[in-house]
Amino acid sequence: MEDRYVRTMSELEKYACMWWPKEIREYAEKVSILQTFLDTQEKFISILKLADKQNPCSIFSIIEASHFSIKFFLKHLMILTDVGAEPLQRVNSQFKELFPQGKMIYNIDNVQYEYVFQALPIRSKLNNEKMRVDTLSNMQADKCDVDLTKDIIMLLIFGAACNSVKTRAVLYRCTVSDYLGNDGKIKKYVRQNYIRVSRIIAGRTANDLGNTIQNYAADYLKMKLGSDYNVTTFGTIPGVTINDGKTEAKFDIVIDRITDNSKFKPYVGVEVSFQETSNSTVERKGQDASARFLSIVSKRSFVAYIIDGAGNFSRRAAGEVMCANSHCNVCCTPEEFDVLAQFIKEKLG
């Protein structure tokens, strides 16, 4: 049974993706963007506090004076209102029905206002790329359709205050205008809505793809294994050591079965080694492999390796050491993670 899980580097190479898989890059980008917006939340709040309901377009002067990117401000609003590119594209495609006069007529504190759209509707599809909010690099770049960005910001802030019942029904989430200029309400509104953003990030950053691939693998295993298992990143296994017993061994991911309360409860420790280029990290993983294996076997537990990337396959000696001192070796694809999940279920019950 175990032989199908223990593979050599040559066998793994058949399943390897070699370069960062699309799923990991998308995951890394998502985490990076969300972390950036948590980090800039206070500045975003300060702009909303200074905004004047009675002079709606003044918010653009405040954004400019604060030296805050108007694209970052737009993305903040999209996260805050939970209105993304898809609903905005529906507004764009139905624009003449929702705004037959080419302007937004809305009511604030029983005073009617009008905003004449400068760029909407656009002929092409209104997506994140078109709005330049799809990646951090795009949001940080100078290139921007300012008129289009301003149009969408006005929709997201004042959409729910439109006079038209039909328009309000489409833009019902766009209630930011209810809180403008009110310090207490703004803080509460933003922070309550950003709770879901914080949960997505779960306190982690994605400064490097190495950490991201570990987090992605952990999240995938949580989903695949279900609620009967603990999946912990940067974890330890009781009694498992390296350096001649002097150092407690840390694993990139540790899994155990929640309902197992036996005296010799087994664990699975997972080490992630994904290197696009050859470097010393590969060698360090290989050097630790034998000590980890001997110690973990003595505790009736198991070790698995996620091995992928061109760098690992260019330094096969270190990779082979990892493979030889492992109970399960997989590559970095969803299909391979399924193999790892099956191994975990078989060993932990």
PDB file of C-alpha atoms in Angstrom, residues 58-289:
ATOM      1  CA  SER A  58     -15.607  66.888  -3.252  1.00  0.00           C
ATOM      2  CA  ILE A  59     -14.459  63.405  -2.322  1.00  0.00           C
ATOM      3  CA  PHE A  60     -12.207  63.426  -5.384  1.00  0.00           C
ATOM      4  CA  SER A  61     -10.397  66.525  -4.101  1.00  0.00           C
ATOM      5  CA  ILE A  62      -9.895  64.801  -0.739  1.00  0.00           C
ATOM      6  CA  ILE A  63      -8.485  61.673  -2.405  1.00  0.00           C
ATOM      7  CA  GLU A  64      -6.061  63.782  -4.415  1.00  0.00           C
ATOM      8  CA  ALA A  65      -5.006  65.903  -1.420  1.00  0.00           C
ATOM      9  CA  SER A  66      -4.357  62.767   0.640  1.00  0.00           C
ATOM     10  CA  HIS A  67      -2.033  61.364  -2.058  1.00  0.00           C
ATOM     11  CA  PHE A  68      -4.096  58.180  -2.036  1.00  0.00           C
ATOM     12  CA  SER A  69      -4.366  56.272  -5.307  1.00  0.00           C
ATOM     13  CA  ILE A  70      -7.839  56.676  -6.777  1.00  0.00           C
ATOM     14  CA  LYS A  71      -7.640  53.052  -7.969  1.00  0.00           C
ATOM     15  CA  PHE A  72      -6.887  51.891  -4.430  1.00  0.00           C
ATOM     16  CA  PHE A  73      -9.860  53.923  -3.226  1.00  0.00           C
ATOM     17  CA  LEU A  74     -12.091  52.280  -5.828  1.00  0.00           C
ATOM     18  CA  LYS A  75     -10.930  48.794  -4.876  1.00  0.00           C
ATOM     19  CA  HIS A  76     -11.536  49.591  -1.202  1.00  0.00           C
ATOM     20  CA  LEU A  77     -15.129  50.523  -2.078  1.00  0.00           C
ATOM     21  CA  MET A  78     -15.582  47.313  -4.072  1.00  0.00           C
ATOM     22  CA  ILE A  79     -14.395  45.255  -1.095  1.00  0.00           C
ATOM     23  CA  LEU A  80     -16.442  47.302   1.388  1.00  0.00           C
ATOM     24  CA  THR A  81     -19.722  47.092  -0.545  1.00  0.00           C
ATOM     25  CA  ASP A  82     -19.045  43.553  -1.811  1.00  0.00           C
ATOM     26  CA  VAL A  83     -19.792  44.788  -5.325  1.00  0.00           C
ATOM     27  CA  GLY A  84     -17.289  43.334  -7.765  1.00  0.00           C
ATOM     28  CA  ALA A  85     -16.742  43.400 -11.500  1.00  0.00           C
ATOM     29  CA  GLU A  86     -19.675  41.123 -12.397  1.00  0.00           C
ATOM     30  CA  PRO A  87     -22.463  43.282 -10.907  1.00  0.00           C
ATOM     31  CA  LEU A  88     -20.751  46.409 -12.254  1.00  0.00           C
ATOM     32  CA  GLN A  89     -20.708  44.864 -15.727  1.00  0.00           C
ATOM     33  CA  ARG A  90     -24.464  44.236 -15.404  1.00  0.00           C
ATOM     34  CA  VAL A  91     -24.926  47.926 -14.589  1.00  0.00           C
ATOM     35  CA  ASN A  92     -22.809  48.786 -17.633  1.00  0.00           C
ATOM     36  CA  SER A  93     -24.822  46.529 -19.951  1.00  0.00           C
ATOM     37  CA  GLN A  94     -28.162  47.824 -18.593  1.00  0.00           C
ATOM     38  CA  PHE A  95     -26.974  51.415 -18.290  1.00  0.00           C
ATOM     39  CA  LYS A  96     -29.594  53.031 -20.563  1.00  0.00           C
ATOM     40  CA  GLU A  97     -32.400  51.396 -18.581  1.00  0.00           C
ATOM     41  CA  LEU A  98     -30.965  52.391 -15.212  1.00  0.00           C
ATOM     42  CA  PHE A  99     -29.787  55.886 -16.208  1.00  0.00           C
ATOM     43  CA  PRO A 100     -31.806  56.922 -19.279  1.00  0.00           C
ATOM     44  CA  GLN A 101     -30.617  60.543 -19.043  1.00  0.00           C
ATOM     45  CA  GLY A 102     -26.971  59.565 -18.699  1.00  0.00           C
ATOM     46  CA  LYS A 103     -26.854  60.846 -15.147  1.00  0.00           C
ATOM     47  CA  MET A 104     -27.461  59.583 -11.620  1.00  0.00           C
ATOM     48  CA  ILE A 105     -30.213  61.401  -9.756  1.00  0.00           C
ATOM     49  CA  TYR A 106     -30.145  60.696  -6.037  1.00  0.00           C
ATOM     50  CA  ASN A 107     -31.372  62.058  -2.725  1.00  0.00           C
ATOM     51  CA  ILE A 108     -29.276  62.849   0.362  1.00  0.00           C
ATOM     52  CA  ASP A 109     -31.042  64.204   3.468  1.00  0.00           C
ATOM     53  CA  ASN A 110     -34.052  65.245   1.352  1.00  0.00           C
ATOM     54  CA  VAL A 111     -31.863  67.191  -1.069  1.00  0.00           C
ATOM     55  CA  GLN A 112     -31.698  66.045  -4.689  1.00  0.00           C
ATOM     56  CA  TYR A 113     -28.355  65.806  -6.475  1.00  0.00           C
ATOM     57  CA  GLU A 114     -27.274  64.923  -9.994  1.00  0.00           C
ATOM     58  CA  TYR A 115     -24.090  63.355 -11.242  1.00  0.00           C
ATOM     59  CA  VAL A 116     -23.453  63.303 -14.991  1.00  0.00           C
ATOM     60  CA  PHE A 117     -21.480  60.226 -16.029  1.00  0.00           C
ATOM     61  CA  GLN A 118     -18.282  60.978 -17.936  1.00  0.00           C
ATOM     62  CA  ALA A 119     -17.276  57.536 -19.209  1.00  0.00           C
ATOM     63  CA  LEU A 120     -20.104  55.057 -18.558  1.00  0.00           C
ATOM     64  CA  PRO A 121     -21.359  53.115 -20.340  1.00  0.00           C
ATOM     65  CA  ILE A 122     -18.320  51.649 -22.059  1.00  0.00           C
ATOM     66  CA  ARG A 123     -18.538  49.449 -25.144  1.00  0.00           C
ATOM     67  CA  SER A 124     -16.125  46.801 -23.925  1.00  0.00           C
ATOM     68  CA  LYS A 125     -16.709  44.541 -20.954  1.00  0.00           C
ATOM     69  CA  LEU A 126     -16.317  46.302 -17.622  1.00  0.00           C
ATOM     70  CA  ASN A 127     -13.998  43.979 -15.716  1.00  0.00           C
ATOM     71  CA  ASN A 128     -11.248  44.305 -13.107  1.00  0.00           C
ATOM     72  CA  GLU A 129      -8.594  44.610 -15.794  1.00  0.00           C
ATOM     73  CA  LYS A 130     -10.469  47.455 -17.499  1.00  0.00           C
ATOM     74  CA  MET A 131     -10.781  49.241 -14.156  1.00  0.00           C
ATOM     75  CA  ARG A 132      -7.070  48.556 -13.501  1.00  0.00           C
ATOM     76  CA  VAL A 133      -7.835  46.944 -10.132  1.00  0.00           C
ATOM     77  CA  ASP A 134      -7.012  43.331 -11.058  1.00  0.00           C
ATOM     78  CA  THR A 135      -3.445  43.251  -9.712  1.00  0.00           C
ATOM     79  CA  LEU A 136      -1.301  45.211  -7.266  1.00  0.00           C
ATOM     80  CA  SER A 137       1.024  46.269 -10.075  1.00  0.00           C
ATOM     81  CA  ASN A 138      -1.897  47.700 -12.067  1.00  0.00           C
ATOM     82  CA  MET A 139      -3.224  49.565  -9.038  1.00  0.00           C
ATOM     83  CA  GLN A 140       0.211  50.996  -8.292  1.00  0.00           C
ATOM     84  CA  ALA A 141       0.829  52.064 -11.907  1.00  0.00           C
ATOM     85  CA  ASP A 142       0.112  55.622 -13.064  1.00  0.00           C
ATOM     86  CA  LYS A 143      -2.089  54.519 -15.966  1.00  0.00           C
ATOM     87  CA  CYS A 144      -5.755  55.063 -15.152  1.00  0.00           C
ATOM     88  CA  ASP A 145      -9.030  56.027 -16.845  1.00  0.00           C
ATOM     89  CA  VAL A 146      -9.853  58.726 -14.301  1.00  0.00           C
ATOM     90  CA  ASP A 147     -13.345  59.492 -15.646  1.00  0.00           C
ATOM     91  CA  LEU A 148     -14.358  55.828 -15.580  1.00  0.00           C
ATOM     92  CA  THR A 149     -12.923  55.393 -12.078  1.00  0.00           C
ATOM     93  CA  LYS A 150     -14.827  58.440 -10.813  1.00  0.00           C
ATOM     94  CA  ASP A 151     -18.084  57.175 -12.365  1.00  0.00           C
ATOM     95  CA  ILE A 152     -17.787  53.836 -10.580  1.00  0.00           C
ATOM     96  CA  ILE A 153     -16.841  55.458  -7.265  1.00  0.00           C
ATOM     97  CA  MET A 154     -19.992  57.582  -7.425  1.00  0.00           C
ATOM     98  CA  LEU A 155     -22.075  54.480  -8.155  1.00  0.00           C
ATOM     99  CA  LEU A 156     -20.640  52.615  -5.178  1.00  0.00           C
ATOM    100  CA  ILE A 157     -21.064  55.509  -2.749  1.00  0.00           C
ATOM    101  CA  PHE A 158     -24.473  56.889  -3.782  1.00  0.00           C
ATOM    102  CA  GLY A 159     -26.114  54.055  -5.753  1.00  0.00           C
ATOM    103  CA  ALA A 160     -28.556  53.030  -3.002  1.00  0.00           C
ATOM    104  CA  ALA A 161     -29.757  56.653  -2.709  1.00  0.00           C
ATOM    105  CA  CYS A 162     -30.949  56.864  -6.339  1.00  0.00           C
ATOM    106  CA  ASN A 163     -34.470  58.193  -6.880  1.00  0.00           C
ATOM    107  CA  SER A 164     -35.303  55.383  -9.298  1.00  0.00           C
ATOM    108  CA  VAL A 165     -36.673  52.311  -7.516  1.00  0.00           C
ATOM    109  CA  LYS A 166     -35.292  50.056 -10.245  1.00  0.00           C
ATOM    110  CA  THR A 167     -31.811  51.546  -9.944  1.00  0.00           C
ATOM    111  CA  ARG A 168     -31.868  51.325  -6.152  1.00  0.00           C
ATOM    112  CA  ALA A 169     -32.822  47.653  -6.388  1.00  0.00           C
ATOM    113  CA  VAL A 170     -29.720  46.944  -8.474  1.00  0.00           C
ATOM    114  CA  LEU A 171     -27.372  49.087  -6.348  1.00  0.00           C
ATOM    115  CA  TYR A 172     -28.892  48.271  -2.951  1.00  0.00           C
ATOM    116  CA  ARG A 173     -25.512  47.428  -1.421  1.00  0.00           C
ATOM    117  CA  CYS A 174     -24.054  50.828  -2.296  1.00  0.00           C
ATOM    118  CA  THR A 175     -24.982  52.526   0.979  1.00  0.00           C
ATOM    119  CA  VAL A 176     -21.674  54.275   1.793  1.00  0.00           C
ATOM    120  CA  SER A 177     -23.376  57.705   1.557  1.00  0.00           C
ATOM    121  CA  ASP A 178     -25.332  56.882   4.738  1.00  0.00           C
ATOM    122  CA  TYR A 179     -22.094  57.089   6.726  1.00  0.00           C
ATOM    123  CA  LEU A 180     -20.120  59.895   5.083  1.00  0.00           C
ATOM    124  CA  GLY A 181     -18.723  62.462   7.497  1.00  0.00           C
ATOM    125  CA  ASN A 182     -19.727  60.550  10.621  1.00  0.00           C
ATOM    126  CA  ASP A 183     -16.590  59.337  12.418  1.00  0.00           C
ATOM    127  CA  GLY A 184     -18.223  56.708  14.633  1.00  0.00           C
ATOM    128  CA  LYS A 185     -20.513  55.261  11.981  1.00  0.00           C
ATOM    129  CA  ILE A 186     -17.766  55.139   9.353  1.00  0.00           C
ATOM    130  CA  LYS A 187     -15.352  53.225  11.583  1.00  0.00           C
ATOM    131  CA  LYS A 188     -17.996  50.710  12.635  1.00  0.00           C
ATOM    132  CA  TYR A 189     -19.298  50.215   9.092  1.00  0.00           C
ATOM    133  CA  VAL A 190     -15.870  49.704   7.541  1.00  0.00           C
ATOM    134  CA  ARG A 191     -14.504  47.421  10.239  1.00  0.00           C
ATOM    135  CA  GLN A 192     -17.603  45.233  10.380  1.00  0.00           C
ATOM    136  CA  ASN A 193     -17.512  44.748   6.629  1.00  0.00           C
ATOM    137  CA  TYR A 194     -13.769  44.104   6.582  1.00  0.00           C
ATOM    138  CA  ILE A 195     -14.155  41.212   9.026  1.00  0.00           C
ATOM    139  CA  ARG A 196     -14.788  38.910   6.066  1.00  0.00           C
ATOM    140  CA  VAL A 197     -11.590  40.219   4.435  1.00  0.00           C
ATOM    141  CA  SER A 198      -9.629  39.473   7.606  1.00  0.00           C
ATOM    142  CA  ARG A 199     -11.038  35.941   7.685  1.00  0.00           C
ATOM    143  CA  ILE A 200      -9.894  35.337   4.132  1.00  0.00           C
ATOM    144  CA  ILE A 201      -6.365  36.343   5.040  1.00  0.00           C
ATOM    145  CA  ALA A 202      -6.380  34.660   8.469  1.00  0.00           C
ATOM    146  CA  GLY A 203      -3.475  36.777   9.681  1.00  0.00           C
ATOM    147  CA  ARG A 204      -1.032  35.796   6.963  1.00  0.00           C
ATOM    148  CA  THR A 205       0.835  37.740   4.323  1.00  0.00           C
ATOM    149  CA  ALA A 206       2.023  36.631   0.921  1.00  0.00           C
ATOM    150  CA  ASN A 207       5.367  38.378   0.640  1.00  0.00           C
ATOM    151  CA  ASP A 208       6.825  35.309  -0.993  1.00  0.00           C
ATOM    152  CA  LEU A 209       5.305  32.494  -2.959  1.00  0.00           C
ATOM    153  CA  GLY A 210       7.022  29.935  -0.733  1.00  0.00           C
ATOM    154  CA  ASN A 211       4.758  30.784   2.192  1.00  0.00           C
ATOM    155  CA  THR A 212       1.818  31.067  -0.158  1.00  0.00           C
ATOM    156  CA  ILE A 213       2.193  27.556  -1.524  1.00  0.00           C
ATOM    157  CA  GLN A 214       2.302  26.243   2.035  1.00  0.00           C
ATOM    158  CA  ASN A 215      -0.872  28.147   2.918  1.00  0.00           C
ATOM    159  CA  TYR A 216      -2.561  27.055  -0.297  1.00  0.00           C
ATOM    160  CA  ALA A 217      -1.722  23.400   0.404  1.00  0.00           C
ATOM    161  CA  ALA A 218      -2.989  23.727   3.995  1.00  0.00           C
ATOM    162  CA  ASP A 219      -6.258  25.315   2.843  1.00  0.00           C
ATOM    163  CA  TYR A 220      -6.695  22.615   0.196  1.00  0.00           C
ATOM    164  CA  LEU A 221      -6.149  19.860   2.755  1.00  0.00           C
ATOM    165  CA  LYS A 222      -8.602  21.474   5.188  1.00  0.00           C
ATOM    166  CA  MET A 223     -11.225  21.454   2.459  1.00  0.00           C
ATOM    167  CA  LYS A 224     -10.440  17.898   1.343  1.00  0.00           C
ATOM    168  CA  LEU A 225     -10.081  16.296   4.783  1.00  0.00           C
ATOM    169  CA  GLY A 226     -13.073  17.948   6.431  1.00  0.00           C
ATOM    170  CA  SER A 227     -13.822  18.874  10.020  1.00  0.00           C
ATOM    171  CA  ASP A 228     -12.490  15.641  11.575  1.00  0.00           C
ATOM    172  CA  TYR A 229      -8.881  16.771  11.136  1.00  0.00           C
ATOM    173  CA  ASN A 230      -6.671  19.555  12.491  1.00  0.00           C
ATOM    174  CA  VAL A 231      -4.496  21.170   9.811  1.00  0.00           C
ATOM    175  CA  THR A 232      -1.873  23.505  11.284  1.00  0.00           C
ATOM    176  CA  THR A 233       0.839  25.514   9.538  1.00  0.00           C
ATOM    177  CA  PHE A 234       4.312  25.813  11.121  1.00  0.00           C
ATOM    178  CA  GLY A 235       3.434  23.073  13.603  1.00  0.00           C
ATOM    179  CA  THR A 236       5.310  20.530  15.689  1.00  0.00           C
ATOM    180  CA  ILE A 237       4.731  16.879  16.572  1.00  0.00           C
ATOM    181  CA  PRO A 238       5.190  15.804  20.218  1.00  0.00           C
ATOM    182  CA  GLY A 239       8.651  14.331  20.724  1.00  0.00           C
ATOM    183  CA  VAL A 240       9.880  14.757  17.147  1.00  0.00           C
ATOM    184  CA  THR A 241      13.306  16.453  17.056  1.00  0.00           C
ATOM    185  CA  ILE A 242      16.338  17.185  14.886  1.00  0.00           C
ATOM    186  CA  ASN A 243      19.973  18.119  15.675  1.00  0.00           C
ATOM    187  CA  ASP A 244      20.546  15.008  17.828  1.00  0.00           C
ATOM    188  CA  GLY A 245      17.435  15.659  19.843  1.00  0.00           C
ATOM    189  CA  LYS A 246      18.400  19.230  20.719  1.00  0.00           C
ATOM    190  CA  THR A 247      15.837  21.010  18.523  1.00  0.00           C
ATOM    191  CA  GLU A 248      12.098  20.474  18.261  1.00  0.00           C
ATOM    192  CA  ALA A 249      11.352  19.791  14.601  1.00  0.00           C
ATOM    193  CA  LYS A 250       8.998  22.239  12.925  1.00  0.00           C
ATOM    194  CA  PHE A 251       6.922  21.194   9.941  1.00  0.00           C
ATOM    195  CA  ASP A 252       5.369  23.402   7.287  1.00  0.00           C
ATOM    196  CA  ILE A 253       2.039  21.632   7.886  1.00  0.00           C
ATOM    197  CA  VAL A 254       0.965  19.220  10.651  1.00  0.00           C
ATOM    198  CA  ILE A 255      -2.211  17.117  10.512  1.00  0.00           C
ATOM    199  CA  ASP A 256      -3.887  15.064  13.223  1.00  0.00           C
ATOM    200  CA  ARG A 257      -7.328  13.540  13.697  1.00  0.00           C
ATOM    201  CA  ILE A 258      -9.350  15.492  16.260  1.00  0.00           C
ATOM    202  CA  THR A 259     -11.240  12.509  17.684  1.00  0.00           C
ATOM    203  CA  ASP A 260      -8.111  10.366  18.216  1.00  0.00           C
ATOM    204  CA  ASN A 261      -7.276  10.460  21.930  1.00  0.00           C
ATOM    205  CA  SER A 262      -5.102   7.352  21.976  1.00  0.00           C
ATOM    206  CA  LYS A 263      -1.830   7.179  23.912  1.00  0.00           C
ATOM    207  CA  PHE A 264       0.242   6.874  20.735  1.00  0.00           C
ATOM    208  CA  LYS A 265      -1.738   9.287  18.575  1.00  0.00           C
ATOM    209  CA  PRO A 266      -0.230   9.473  15.069  1.00  0.00           C
ATOM    210  CA  TYR A 267       0.449  12.701  13.183  1.00  0.00           C
ATOM    211  CA  VAL A 268       1.447  13.551   9.639  1.00  0.00           C
ATOM    212  CA  GLY A 269       4.084  16.244   9.193  1.00  0.00           C
ATOM    213  CA  VAL A 270       4.293  17.792   5.722  1.00  0.00           C
ATOM    214  CA  GLU A 271       7.329  19.629   4.371  1.00  0.00           C
ATOM    215  CA  VAL A 272       6.951  21.856   1.297  1.00  0.00           C
ATOM    216  CA  SER A 273       9.879  22.240  -1.111  1.00  0.00           C
ATOM    217  CA  PHE A 274       9.013  24.202  -4.242  1.00  0.00           C
ATOM    218  CA  GLN A 275      11.952  25.865  -5.944  1.00  0.00           C
ATOM    219  CA  GLU A 276      11.816  27.408  -9.406  1.00  0.00           C
ATOM    220  CA  THR A 277      15.562  28.024  -9.230  1.00  0.00           C
ATOM    221  CA  SER A 278      18.291  25.968  -7.636  1.00  0.00           C
ATOM    222  CA  ASN A 279      19.336  27.361  -4.239  1.00  0.00           C
ATOM    223  CA  SER A 280      20.498  26.396  -0.765  1.00  0.00           C
ATOM    224  CA  THR A 281      16.942  25.890   0.545  1.00  0.00           C
ATOM    225  CA  VAL A 282      16.796  22.607  -1.360  1.00  0.00           C
ATOM    226  CA  GLU A 283      20.019  21.456   0.280  1.00  0.00           C
ATOM    227  CA  ARG A 284      18.809  22.383   3.795  1.00  0.00           C
ATOM    228  CA  LYS A 285      15.586  20.434   3.323  1.00  0.00           C
ATOM    229  CA  GLY A 286      17.619  17.431   2.236  1.00  0.00           C
ATOM    230  CA  GLN A 287      20.037  17.674   5.172  1.00  0.00           C
ATOM    231  CA  ASP A 288      17.195  17.661   7.718  1.00  0.00           C
ATOM    232  CA  ALA A 289      15.234  14.853   6.033  1.00  0.00           C
TER     233      ALA A 289
END
